[in-house]
PDB file of C-alpha atoms in Angstrom:
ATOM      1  CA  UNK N   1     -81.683 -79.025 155.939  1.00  0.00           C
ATOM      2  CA  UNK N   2     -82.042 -75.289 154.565  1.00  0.00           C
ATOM      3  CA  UNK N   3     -84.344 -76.622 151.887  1.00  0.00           C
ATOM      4  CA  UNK N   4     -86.769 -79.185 154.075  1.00  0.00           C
ATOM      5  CA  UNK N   5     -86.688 -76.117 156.766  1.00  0.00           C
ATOM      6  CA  UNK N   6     -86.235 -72.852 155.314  1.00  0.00           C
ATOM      7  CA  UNK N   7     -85.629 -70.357 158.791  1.00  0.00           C
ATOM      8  CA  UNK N   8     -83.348 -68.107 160.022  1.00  0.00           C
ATOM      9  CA  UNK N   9     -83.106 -69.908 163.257  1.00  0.00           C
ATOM     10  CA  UNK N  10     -80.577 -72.533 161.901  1.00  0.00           C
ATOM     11  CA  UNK N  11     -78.262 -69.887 163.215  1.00  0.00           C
ATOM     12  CA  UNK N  12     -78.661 -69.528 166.469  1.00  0.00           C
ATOM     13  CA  UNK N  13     -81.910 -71.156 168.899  1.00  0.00           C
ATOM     14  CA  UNK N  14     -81.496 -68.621 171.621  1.00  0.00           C
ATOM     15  CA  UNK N  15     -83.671 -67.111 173.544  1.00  0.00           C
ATOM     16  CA  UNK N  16     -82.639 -63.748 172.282  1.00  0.00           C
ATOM     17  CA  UNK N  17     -82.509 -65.058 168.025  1.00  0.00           C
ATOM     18  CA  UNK N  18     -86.548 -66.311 169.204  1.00  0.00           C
ATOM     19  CA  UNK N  19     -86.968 -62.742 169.989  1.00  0.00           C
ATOM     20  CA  UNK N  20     -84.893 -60.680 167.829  1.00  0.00           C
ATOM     21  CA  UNK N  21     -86.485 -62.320 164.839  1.00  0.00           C
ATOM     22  CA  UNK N  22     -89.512 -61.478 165.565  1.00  0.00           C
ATOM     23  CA  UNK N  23     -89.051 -58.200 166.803  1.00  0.00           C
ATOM     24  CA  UNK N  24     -87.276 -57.796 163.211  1.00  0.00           C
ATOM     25  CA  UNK N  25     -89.918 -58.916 161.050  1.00  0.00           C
ATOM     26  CA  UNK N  26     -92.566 -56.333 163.460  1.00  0.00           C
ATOM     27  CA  UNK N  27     -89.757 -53.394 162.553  1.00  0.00           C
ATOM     28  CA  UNK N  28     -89.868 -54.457 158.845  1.00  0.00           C
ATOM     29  CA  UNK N  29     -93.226 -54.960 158.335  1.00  0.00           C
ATOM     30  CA  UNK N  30     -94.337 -50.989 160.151  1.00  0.00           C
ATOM     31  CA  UNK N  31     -92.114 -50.134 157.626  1.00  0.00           C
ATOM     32  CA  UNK N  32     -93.323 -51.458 154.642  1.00  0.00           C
ATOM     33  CA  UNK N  33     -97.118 -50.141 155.763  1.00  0.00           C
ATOM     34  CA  UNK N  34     -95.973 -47.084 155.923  1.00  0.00           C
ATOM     35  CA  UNK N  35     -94.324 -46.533 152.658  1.00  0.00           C
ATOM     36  CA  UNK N  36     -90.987 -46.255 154.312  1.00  0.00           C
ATOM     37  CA  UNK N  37     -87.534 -46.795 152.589  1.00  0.00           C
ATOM     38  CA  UNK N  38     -87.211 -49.604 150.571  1.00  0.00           C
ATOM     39  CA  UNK N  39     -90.876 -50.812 151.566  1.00  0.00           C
ATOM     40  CA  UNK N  40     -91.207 -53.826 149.232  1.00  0.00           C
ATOM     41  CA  UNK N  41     -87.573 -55.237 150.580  1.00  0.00           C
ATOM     42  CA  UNK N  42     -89.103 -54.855 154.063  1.00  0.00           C
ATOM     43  CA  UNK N  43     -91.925 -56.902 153.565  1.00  0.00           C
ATOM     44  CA  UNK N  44     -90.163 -59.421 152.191  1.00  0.00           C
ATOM     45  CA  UNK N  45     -87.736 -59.518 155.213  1.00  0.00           C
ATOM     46  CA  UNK N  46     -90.674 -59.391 157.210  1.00  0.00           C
ATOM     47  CA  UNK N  47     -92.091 -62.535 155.235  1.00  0.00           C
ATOM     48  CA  UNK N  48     -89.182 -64.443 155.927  1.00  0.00           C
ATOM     49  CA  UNK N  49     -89.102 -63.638 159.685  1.00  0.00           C
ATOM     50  CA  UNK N  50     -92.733 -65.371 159.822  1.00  0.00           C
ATOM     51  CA  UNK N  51     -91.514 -67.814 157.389  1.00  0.00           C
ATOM     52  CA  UNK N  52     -88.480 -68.991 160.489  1.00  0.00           C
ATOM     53  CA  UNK N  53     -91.255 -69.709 162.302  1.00  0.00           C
ATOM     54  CA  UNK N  54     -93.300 -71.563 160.170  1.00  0.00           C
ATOM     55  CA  UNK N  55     -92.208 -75.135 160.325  1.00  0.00           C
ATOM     56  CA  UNK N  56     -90.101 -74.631 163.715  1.00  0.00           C
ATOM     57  CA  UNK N  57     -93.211 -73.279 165.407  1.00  0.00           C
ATOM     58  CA  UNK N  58     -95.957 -75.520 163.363  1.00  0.00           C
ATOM     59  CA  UNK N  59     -98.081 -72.107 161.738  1.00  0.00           C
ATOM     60  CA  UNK N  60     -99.745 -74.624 160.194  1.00  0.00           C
ATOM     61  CA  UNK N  61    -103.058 -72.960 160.020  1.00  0.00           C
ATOM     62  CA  UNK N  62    -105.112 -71.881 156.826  1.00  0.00           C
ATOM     63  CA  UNK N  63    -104.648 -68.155 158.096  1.00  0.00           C
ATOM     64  CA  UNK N  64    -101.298 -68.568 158.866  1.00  0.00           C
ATOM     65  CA  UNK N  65    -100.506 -70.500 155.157  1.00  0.00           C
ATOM     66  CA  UNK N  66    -102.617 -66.931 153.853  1.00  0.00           C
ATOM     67  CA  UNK N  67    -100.943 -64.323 155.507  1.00  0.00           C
ATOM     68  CA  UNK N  68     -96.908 -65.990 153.878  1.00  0.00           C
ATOM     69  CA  UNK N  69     -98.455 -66.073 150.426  1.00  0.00           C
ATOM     70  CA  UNK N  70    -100.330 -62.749 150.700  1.00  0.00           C
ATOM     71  CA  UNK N  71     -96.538 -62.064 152.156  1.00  0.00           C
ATOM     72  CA  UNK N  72     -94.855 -62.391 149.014  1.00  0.00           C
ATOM     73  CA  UNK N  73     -97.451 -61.357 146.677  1.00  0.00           C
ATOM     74  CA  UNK N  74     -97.876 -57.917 148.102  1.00  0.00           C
ATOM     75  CA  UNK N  75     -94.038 -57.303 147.968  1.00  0.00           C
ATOM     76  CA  UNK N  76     -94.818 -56.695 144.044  1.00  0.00           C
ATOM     77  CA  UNK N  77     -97.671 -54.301 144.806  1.00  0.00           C
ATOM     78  CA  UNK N  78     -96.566 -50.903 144.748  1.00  0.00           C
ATOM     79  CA  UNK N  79     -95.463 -49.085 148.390  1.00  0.00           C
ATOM     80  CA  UNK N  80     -98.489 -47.493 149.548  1.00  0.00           C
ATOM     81  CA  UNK N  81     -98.881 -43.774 149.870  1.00  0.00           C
ATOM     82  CA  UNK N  82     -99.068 -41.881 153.255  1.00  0.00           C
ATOM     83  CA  UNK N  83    -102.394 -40.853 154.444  1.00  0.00           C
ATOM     84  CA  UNK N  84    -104.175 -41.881 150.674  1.00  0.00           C
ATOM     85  CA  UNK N  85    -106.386 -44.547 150.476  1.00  0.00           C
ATOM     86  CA  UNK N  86    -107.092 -45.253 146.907  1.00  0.00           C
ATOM     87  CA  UNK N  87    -104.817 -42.716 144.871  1.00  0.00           C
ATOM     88  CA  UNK N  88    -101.869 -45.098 144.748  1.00  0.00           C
ATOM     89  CA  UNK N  89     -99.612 -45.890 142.354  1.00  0.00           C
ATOM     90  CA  UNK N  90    -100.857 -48.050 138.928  1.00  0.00           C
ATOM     91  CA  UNK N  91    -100.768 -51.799 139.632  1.00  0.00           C
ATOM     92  CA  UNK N  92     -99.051 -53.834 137.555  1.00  0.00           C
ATOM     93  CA  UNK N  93    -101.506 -56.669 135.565  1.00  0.00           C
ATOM     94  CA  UNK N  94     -99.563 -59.348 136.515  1.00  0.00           C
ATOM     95  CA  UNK N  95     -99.592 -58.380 139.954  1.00  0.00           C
ATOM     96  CA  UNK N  96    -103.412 -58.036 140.245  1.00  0.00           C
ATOM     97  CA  UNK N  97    -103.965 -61.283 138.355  1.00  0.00           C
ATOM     98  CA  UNK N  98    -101.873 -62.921 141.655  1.00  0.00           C
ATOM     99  CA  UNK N  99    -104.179 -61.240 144.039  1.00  0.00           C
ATOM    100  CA  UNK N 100    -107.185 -62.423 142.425  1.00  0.00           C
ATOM    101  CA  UNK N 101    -105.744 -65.921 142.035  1.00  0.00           C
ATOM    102  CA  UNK N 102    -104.868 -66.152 145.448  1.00  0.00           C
ATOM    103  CA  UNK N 103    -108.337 -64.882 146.263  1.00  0.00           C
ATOM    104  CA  UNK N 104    -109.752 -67.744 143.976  1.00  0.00           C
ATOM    105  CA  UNK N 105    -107.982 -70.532 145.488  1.00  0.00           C
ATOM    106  CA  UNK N 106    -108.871 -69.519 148.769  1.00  0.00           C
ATOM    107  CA  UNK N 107    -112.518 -69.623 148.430  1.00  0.00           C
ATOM    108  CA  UNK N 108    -112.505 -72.270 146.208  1.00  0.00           C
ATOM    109  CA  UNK N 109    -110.242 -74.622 148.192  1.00  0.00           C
ATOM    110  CA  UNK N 110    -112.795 -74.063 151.208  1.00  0.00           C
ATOM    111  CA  UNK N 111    -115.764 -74.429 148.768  1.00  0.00           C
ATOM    112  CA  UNK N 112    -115.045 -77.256 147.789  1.00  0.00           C
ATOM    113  CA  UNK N 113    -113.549 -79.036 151.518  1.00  0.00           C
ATOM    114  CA  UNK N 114    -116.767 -77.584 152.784  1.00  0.00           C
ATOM    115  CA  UNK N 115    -119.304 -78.873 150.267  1.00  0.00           C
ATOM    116  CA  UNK N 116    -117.573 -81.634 148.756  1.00  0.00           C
ATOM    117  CA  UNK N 117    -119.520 -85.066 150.037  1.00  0.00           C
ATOM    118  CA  UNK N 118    -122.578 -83.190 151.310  1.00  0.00           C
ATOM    119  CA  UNK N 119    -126.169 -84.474 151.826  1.00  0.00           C
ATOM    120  CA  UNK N 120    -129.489 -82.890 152.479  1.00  0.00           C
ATOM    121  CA  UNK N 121    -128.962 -83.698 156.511  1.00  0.00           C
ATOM    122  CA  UNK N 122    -126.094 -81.022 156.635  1.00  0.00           C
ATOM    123  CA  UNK N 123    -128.487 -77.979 155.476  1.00  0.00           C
ATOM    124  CA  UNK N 124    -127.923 -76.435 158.810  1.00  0.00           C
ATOM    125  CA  UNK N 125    -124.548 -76.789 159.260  1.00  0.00           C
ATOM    126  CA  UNK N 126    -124.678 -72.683 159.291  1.00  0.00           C
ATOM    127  CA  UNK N 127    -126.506 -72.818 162.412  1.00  0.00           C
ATOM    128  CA  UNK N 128    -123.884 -75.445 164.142  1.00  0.00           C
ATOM    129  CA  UNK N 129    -121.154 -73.245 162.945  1.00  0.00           C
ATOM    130  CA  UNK N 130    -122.316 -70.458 165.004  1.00  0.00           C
ATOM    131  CA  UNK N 131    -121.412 -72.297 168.138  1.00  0.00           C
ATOM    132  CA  UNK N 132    -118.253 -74.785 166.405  1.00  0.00           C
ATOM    133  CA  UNK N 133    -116.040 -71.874 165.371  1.00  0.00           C
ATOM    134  CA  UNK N 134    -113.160 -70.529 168.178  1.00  0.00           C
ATOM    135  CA  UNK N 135    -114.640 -68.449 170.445  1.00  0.00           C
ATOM    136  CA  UNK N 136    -118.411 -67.597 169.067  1.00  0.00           C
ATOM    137  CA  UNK N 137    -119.172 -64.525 170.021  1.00  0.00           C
ATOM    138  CA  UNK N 138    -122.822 -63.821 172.309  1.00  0.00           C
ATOM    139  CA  UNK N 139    -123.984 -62.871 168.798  1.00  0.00           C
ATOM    140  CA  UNK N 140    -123.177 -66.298 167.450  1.00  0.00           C
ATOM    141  CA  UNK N 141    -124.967 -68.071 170.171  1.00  0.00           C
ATOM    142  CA  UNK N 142    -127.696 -66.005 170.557  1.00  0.00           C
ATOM    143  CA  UNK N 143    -128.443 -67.040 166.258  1.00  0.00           C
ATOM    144  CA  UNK N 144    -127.614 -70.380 167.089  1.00  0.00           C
ATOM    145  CA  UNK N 145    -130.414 -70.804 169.145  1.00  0.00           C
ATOM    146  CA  UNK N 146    -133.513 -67.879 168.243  1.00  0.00           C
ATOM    147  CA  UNK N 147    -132.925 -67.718 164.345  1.00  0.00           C
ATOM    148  CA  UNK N 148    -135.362 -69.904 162.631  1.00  0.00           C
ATOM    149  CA  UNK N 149    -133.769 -73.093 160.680  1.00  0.00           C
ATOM    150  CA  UNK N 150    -135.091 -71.593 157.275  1.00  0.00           C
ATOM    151  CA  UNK N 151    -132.732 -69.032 157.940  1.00  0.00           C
ATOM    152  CA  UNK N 152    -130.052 -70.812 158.110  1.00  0.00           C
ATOM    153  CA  UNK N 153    -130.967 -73.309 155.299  1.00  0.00           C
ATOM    154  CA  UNK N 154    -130.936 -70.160 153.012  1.00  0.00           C
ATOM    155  CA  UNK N 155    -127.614 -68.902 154.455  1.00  0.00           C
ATOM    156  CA  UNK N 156    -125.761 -71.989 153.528  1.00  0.00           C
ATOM    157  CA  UNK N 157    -127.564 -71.158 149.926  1.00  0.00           C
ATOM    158  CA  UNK N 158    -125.573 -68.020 149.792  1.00  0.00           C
ATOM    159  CA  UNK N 159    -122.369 -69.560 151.346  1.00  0.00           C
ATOM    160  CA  UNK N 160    -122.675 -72.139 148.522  1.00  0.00           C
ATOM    161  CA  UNK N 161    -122.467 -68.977 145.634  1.00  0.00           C
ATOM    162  CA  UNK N 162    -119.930 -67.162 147.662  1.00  0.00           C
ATOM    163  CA  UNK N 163    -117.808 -69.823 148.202  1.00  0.00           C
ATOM    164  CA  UNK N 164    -118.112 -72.097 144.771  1.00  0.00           C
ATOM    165  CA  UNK N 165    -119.741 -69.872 142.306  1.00  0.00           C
ATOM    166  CA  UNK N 166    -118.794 -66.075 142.899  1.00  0.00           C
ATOM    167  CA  UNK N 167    -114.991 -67.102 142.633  1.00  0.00           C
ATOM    168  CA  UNK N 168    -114.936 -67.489 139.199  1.00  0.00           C
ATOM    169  CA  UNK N 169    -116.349 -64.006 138.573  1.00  0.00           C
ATOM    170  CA  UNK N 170    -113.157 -62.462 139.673  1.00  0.00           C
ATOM    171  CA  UNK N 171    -111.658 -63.447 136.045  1.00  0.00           C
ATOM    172  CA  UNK N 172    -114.522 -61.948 133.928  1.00  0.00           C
ATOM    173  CA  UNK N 173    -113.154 -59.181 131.107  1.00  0.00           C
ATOM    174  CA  UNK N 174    -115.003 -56.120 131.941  1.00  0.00           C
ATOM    175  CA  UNK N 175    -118.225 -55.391 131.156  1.00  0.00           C
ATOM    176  CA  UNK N 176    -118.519 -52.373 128.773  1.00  0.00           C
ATOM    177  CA  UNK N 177    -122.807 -51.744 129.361  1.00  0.00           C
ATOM    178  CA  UNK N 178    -122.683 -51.533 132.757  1.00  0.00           C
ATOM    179  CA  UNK N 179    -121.486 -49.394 135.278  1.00  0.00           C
ATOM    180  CA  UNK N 180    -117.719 -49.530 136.972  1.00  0.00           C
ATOM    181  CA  UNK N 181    -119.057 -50.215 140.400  1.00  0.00           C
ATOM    182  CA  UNK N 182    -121.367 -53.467 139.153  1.00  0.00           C
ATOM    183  CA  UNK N 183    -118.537 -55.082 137.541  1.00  0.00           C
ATOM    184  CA  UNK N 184    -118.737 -58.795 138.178  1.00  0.00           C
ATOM    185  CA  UNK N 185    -115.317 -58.963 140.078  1.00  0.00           C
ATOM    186  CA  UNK N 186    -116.573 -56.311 142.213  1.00  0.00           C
ATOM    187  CA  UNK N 187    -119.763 -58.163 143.143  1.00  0.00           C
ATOM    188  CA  UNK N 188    -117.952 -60.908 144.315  1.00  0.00           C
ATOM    189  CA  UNK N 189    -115.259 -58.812 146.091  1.00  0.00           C
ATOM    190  CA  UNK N 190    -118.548 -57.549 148.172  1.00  0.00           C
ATOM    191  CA  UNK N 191    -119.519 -61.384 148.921  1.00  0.00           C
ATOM    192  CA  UNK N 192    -116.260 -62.101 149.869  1.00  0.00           C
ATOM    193  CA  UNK N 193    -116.215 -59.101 152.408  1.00  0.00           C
ATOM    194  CA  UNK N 194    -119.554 -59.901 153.986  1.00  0.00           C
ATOM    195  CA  UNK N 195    -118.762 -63.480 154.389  1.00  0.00           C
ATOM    196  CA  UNK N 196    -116.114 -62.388 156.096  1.00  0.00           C
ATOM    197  CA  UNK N 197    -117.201 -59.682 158.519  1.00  0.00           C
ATOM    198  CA  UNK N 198    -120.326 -62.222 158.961  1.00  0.00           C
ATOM    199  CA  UNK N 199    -118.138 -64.590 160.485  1.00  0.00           C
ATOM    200  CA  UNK N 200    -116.549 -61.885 162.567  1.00  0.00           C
ATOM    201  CA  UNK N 201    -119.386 -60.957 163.980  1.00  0.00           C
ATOM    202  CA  UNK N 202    -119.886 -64.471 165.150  1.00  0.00           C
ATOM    203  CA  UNK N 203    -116.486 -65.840 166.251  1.00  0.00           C
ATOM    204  CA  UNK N 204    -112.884 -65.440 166.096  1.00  0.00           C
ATOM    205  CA  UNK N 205    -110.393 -66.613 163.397  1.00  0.00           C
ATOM    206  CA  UNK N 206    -107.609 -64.266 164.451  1.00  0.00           C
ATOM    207  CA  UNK N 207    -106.405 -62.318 161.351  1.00  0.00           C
ATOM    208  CA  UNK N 208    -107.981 -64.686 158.887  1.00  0.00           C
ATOM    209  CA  UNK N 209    -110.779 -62.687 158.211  1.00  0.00           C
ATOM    210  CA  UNK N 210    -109.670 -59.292 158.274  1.00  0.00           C
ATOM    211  CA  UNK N 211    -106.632 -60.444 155.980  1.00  0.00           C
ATOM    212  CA  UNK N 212    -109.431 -62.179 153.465  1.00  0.00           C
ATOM    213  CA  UNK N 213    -111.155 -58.497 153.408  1.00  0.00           C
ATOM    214  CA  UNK N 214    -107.509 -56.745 152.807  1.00  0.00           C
ATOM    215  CA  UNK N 215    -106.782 -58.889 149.255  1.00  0.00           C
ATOM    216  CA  UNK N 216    -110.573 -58.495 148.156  1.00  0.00           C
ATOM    217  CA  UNK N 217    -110.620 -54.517 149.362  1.00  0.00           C
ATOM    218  CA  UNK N 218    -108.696 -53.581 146.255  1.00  0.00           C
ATOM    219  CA  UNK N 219    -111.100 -54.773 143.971  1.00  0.00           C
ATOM    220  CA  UNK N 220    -113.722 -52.157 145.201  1.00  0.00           C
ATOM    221  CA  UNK N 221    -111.950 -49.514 144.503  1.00  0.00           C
ATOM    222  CA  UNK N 222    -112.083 -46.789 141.653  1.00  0.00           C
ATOM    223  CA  UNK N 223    -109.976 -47.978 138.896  1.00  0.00           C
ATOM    224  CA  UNK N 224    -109.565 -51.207 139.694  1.00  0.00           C
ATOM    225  CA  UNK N 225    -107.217 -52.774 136.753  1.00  0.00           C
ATOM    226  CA  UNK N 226    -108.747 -55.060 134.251  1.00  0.00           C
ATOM    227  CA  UNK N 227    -107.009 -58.458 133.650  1.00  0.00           C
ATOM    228  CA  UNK N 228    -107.387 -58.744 130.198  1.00  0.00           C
ATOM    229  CA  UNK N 229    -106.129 -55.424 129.074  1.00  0.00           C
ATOM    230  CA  UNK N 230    -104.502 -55.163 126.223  1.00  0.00           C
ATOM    231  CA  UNK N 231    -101.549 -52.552 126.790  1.00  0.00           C
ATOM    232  CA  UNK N 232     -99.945 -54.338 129.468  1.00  0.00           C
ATOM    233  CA  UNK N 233     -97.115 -52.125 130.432  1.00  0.00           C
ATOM    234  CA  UNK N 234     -93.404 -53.274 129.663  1.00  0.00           C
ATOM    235  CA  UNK N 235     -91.545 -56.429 131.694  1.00  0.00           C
ATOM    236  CA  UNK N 236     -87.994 -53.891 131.478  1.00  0.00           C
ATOM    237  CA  UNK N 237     -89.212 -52.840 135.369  1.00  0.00           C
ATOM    238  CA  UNK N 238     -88.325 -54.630 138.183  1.00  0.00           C
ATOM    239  CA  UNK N 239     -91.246 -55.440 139.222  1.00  0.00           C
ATOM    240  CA  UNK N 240     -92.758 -56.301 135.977  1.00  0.00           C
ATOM    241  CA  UNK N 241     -90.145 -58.642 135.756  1.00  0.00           C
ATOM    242  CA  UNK N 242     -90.978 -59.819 139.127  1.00  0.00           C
ATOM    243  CA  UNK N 243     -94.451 -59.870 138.730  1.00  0.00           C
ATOM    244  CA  UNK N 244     -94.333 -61.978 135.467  1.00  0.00           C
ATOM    245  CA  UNK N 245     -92.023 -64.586 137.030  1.00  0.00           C
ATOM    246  CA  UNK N 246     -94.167 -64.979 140.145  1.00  0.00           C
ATOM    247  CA  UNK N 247     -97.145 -65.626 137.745  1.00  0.00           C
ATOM    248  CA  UNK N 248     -95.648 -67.732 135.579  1.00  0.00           C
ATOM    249  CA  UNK N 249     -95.129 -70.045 139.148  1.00  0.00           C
ATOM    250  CA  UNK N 250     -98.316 -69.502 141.045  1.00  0.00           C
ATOM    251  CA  UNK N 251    -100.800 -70.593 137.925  1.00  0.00           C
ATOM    252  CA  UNK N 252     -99.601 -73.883 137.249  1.00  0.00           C
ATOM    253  CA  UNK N 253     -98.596 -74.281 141.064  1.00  0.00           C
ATOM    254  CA  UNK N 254    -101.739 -73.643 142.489  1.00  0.00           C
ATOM    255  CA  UNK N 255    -103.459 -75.908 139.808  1.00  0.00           C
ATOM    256  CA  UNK N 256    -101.705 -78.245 140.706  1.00  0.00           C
ATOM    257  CA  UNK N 257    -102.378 -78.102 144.233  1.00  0.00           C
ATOM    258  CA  UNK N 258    -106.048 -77.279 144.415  1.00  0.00           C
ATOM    259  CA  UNK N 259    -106.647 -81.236 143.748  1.00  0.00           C
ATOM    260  CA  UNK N 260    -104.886 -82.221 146.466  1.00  0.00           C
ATOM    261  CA  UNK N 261    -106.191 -79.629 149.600  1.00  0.00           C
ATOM    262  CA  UNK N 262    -107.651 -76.170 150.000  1.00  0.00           C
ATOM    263  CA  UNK N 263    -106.437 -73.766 147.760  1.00  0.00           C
ATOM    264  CA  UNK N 264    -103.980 -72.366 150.716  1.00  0.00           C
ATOM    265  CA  UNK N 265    -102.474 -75.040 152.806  1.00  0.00           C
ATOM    266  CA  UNK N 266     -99.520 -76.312 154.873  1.00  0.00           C
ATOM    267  CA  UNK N 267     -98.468 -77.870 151.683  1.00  0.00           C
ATOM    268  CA  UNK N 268     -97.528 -74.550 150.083  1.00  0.00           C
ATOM    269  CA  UNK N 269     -94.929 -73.406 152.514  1.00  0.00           C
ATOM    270  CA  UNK N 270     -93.929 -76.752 153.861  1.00  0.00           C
ATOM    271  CA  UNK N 271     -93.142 -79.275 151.503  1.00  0.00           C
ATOM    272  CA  UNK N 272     -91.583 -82.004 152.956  1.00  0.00           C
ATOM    273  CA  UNK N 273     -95.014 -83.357 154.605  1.00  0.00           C
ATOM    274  CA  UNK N 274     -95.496 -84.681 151.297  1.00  0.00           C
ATOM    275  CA  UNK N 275     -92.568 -87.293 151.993  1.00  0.00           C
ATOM    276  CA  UNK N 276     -95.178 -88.852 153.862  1.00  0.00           C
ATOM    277  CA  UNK N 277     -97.652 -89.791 151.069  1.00  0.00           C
ATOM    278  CA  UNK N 278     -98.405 -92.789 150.068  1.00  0.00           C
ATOM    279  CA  UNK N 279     -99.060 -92.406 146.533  1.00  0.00           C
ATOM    280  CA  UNK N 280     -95.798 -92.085 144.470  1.00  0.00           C
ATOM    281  CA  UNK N 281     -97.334 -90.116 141.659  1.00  0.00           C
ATOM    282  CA  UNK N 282     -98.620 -87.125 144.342  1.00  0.00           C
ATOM    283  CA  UNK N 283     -95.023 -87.121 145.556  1.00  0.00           C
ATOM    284  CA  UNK N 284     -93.987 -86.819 142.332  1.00  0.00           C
ATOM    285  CA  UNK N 285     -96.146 -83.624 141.622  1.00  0.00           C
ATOM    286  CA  UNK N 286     -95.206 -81.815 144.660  1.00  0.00           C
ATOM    287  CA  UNK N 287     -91.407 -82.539 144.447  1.00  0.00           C
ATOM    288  CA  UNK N 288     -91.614 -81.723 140.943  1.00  0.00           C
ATOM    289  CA  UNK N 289     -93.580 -78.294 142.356  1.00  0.00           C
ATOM    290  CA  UNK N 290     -91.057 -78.074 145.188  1.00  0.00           C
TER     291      UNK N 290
END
């Protein structure tokens, strides 16, 4: 039962566990954005309050699938410093290659649920969007109905790069002719951060977007760590080790899963929905993955 529904709550229902669990994970979580003691073990305590809710609750939205794995990814990032916004402490390679992998399969696994199947008679599906999403915003329905259609037929142009092309740019070695701040996984760090204040502006996703913008901020800054460095710092570090382990899992894991649905999906954190396939040999992936 601990495996098919990983929570906290197996030990007690109550009305007080529902809140004290929470209230926990809000406590641990300050904490860890703060730079408090033992910040990385916080936000992973915090991660697995959300995670006791996860399949007892039914967070079973993209945003919610996002916010775990960012969860446990950022728990090997290093605590961040009071009051400085960019002069933290070095990343660890590993460690950024999970951010921007997570990053990848996100867009990606929209990308391609979004595009995948399309025809010429959905070139304004920007324009519908403005009104479809939760809660558009006066902004969204004023666009939906005074922006021309060529507007919108160009948007979906640049949604199409963002979304399918601009992804793979985060895995370019850097460039040594040109200049730190046009680096190609910066560029699409930008895209991904006015895609997502775009929709913002227009409707409500909760903390989908401004989560999206948090994992794509870090490649904008000075410094940024290449990928494909060649003096990786040593694995003898906790977190190194950490870091390498967790890598060594997501790669394969998420290529593996990106077939199947978006790049981040219910299937991640809550395995057992694949007992319900019909297909033996998908079953067989995912319990092999499991």
């Amino acid at each position: 039962a601990w495996l098919s529904t990983p929570t906290l709550l197996w030990f007690s229902s109550s009305d007080f566990a529902l809140h004290g669990v929470a209230v926990a994970g809000i406590a641990a979580a300050l904490n860890a954005c703060c730079g408090g003691v033992c910040a990385a073990a916080s936000l992973l305590l915090a991660n697995v309050a959300f995670l006791s809710y996860d399949v007892v609750v039914g967070l079973s939205m993209p945003w919610d699938c996002l916010l775990l794995e960012a969860g446990w990814i950022g728990a090997l990032l290093p605590p961040p410093v009071q009051y400085e916004l960019f002069d933290q402490a070095p990343v660890h390679p590993a460690a950024a290659w999970l951010v921007r992998w997570l990053l990848f399969r996100l867009m990606i696994g929209f990308g391609k649920l979004k595009f995948r199947g399309t025809t010429s008679a959905d070139q304004l599906y920007v324009r519908d969007f403005m009104i479809l999403q939760p809660m558009p915003s006066r902004l969204g329905w004023l666009a939906h109905c005074y922006v021309p259609t060529v507007a919108f037929r160009w948007l979906l142009k640049v949604m199409f790069f963002t979304e399918i092309c601009a992804p793979w740019l985060l895995f370019l070695p850097t460039i040594p002719f040109i200049g730190d701040s046009a680096q190609p996984f910066r560029l699409a760090a930008f895209l991904f951060c006015a895609l997502m204040a775009g929709i913002f502006a227009h409707g409500s996703f909760g903390h989908f977007n401004l989560l999206t913008i948090a994992l794509a901020l870090p490649l904008l800054a000075p410094g940024c760590p290449s990928l494909w460095s060649d003096d990786w710092p040593p694995l003898h570090t906790l977190q190194g080790i950490c870091s390498a382990v967790a890598l060594a899992f997501y790669i394969p894991a998420g290529l593996l899963h990106l077939p199947f649905s978006s790049g981040i999906s219910r299937g991640f954190a809550y395995f057992p929905v694949i007992d319900r396939w019909p297909a033996a040999w998908k079953r067989g992936i995912m319990q092999a993955l499991r």
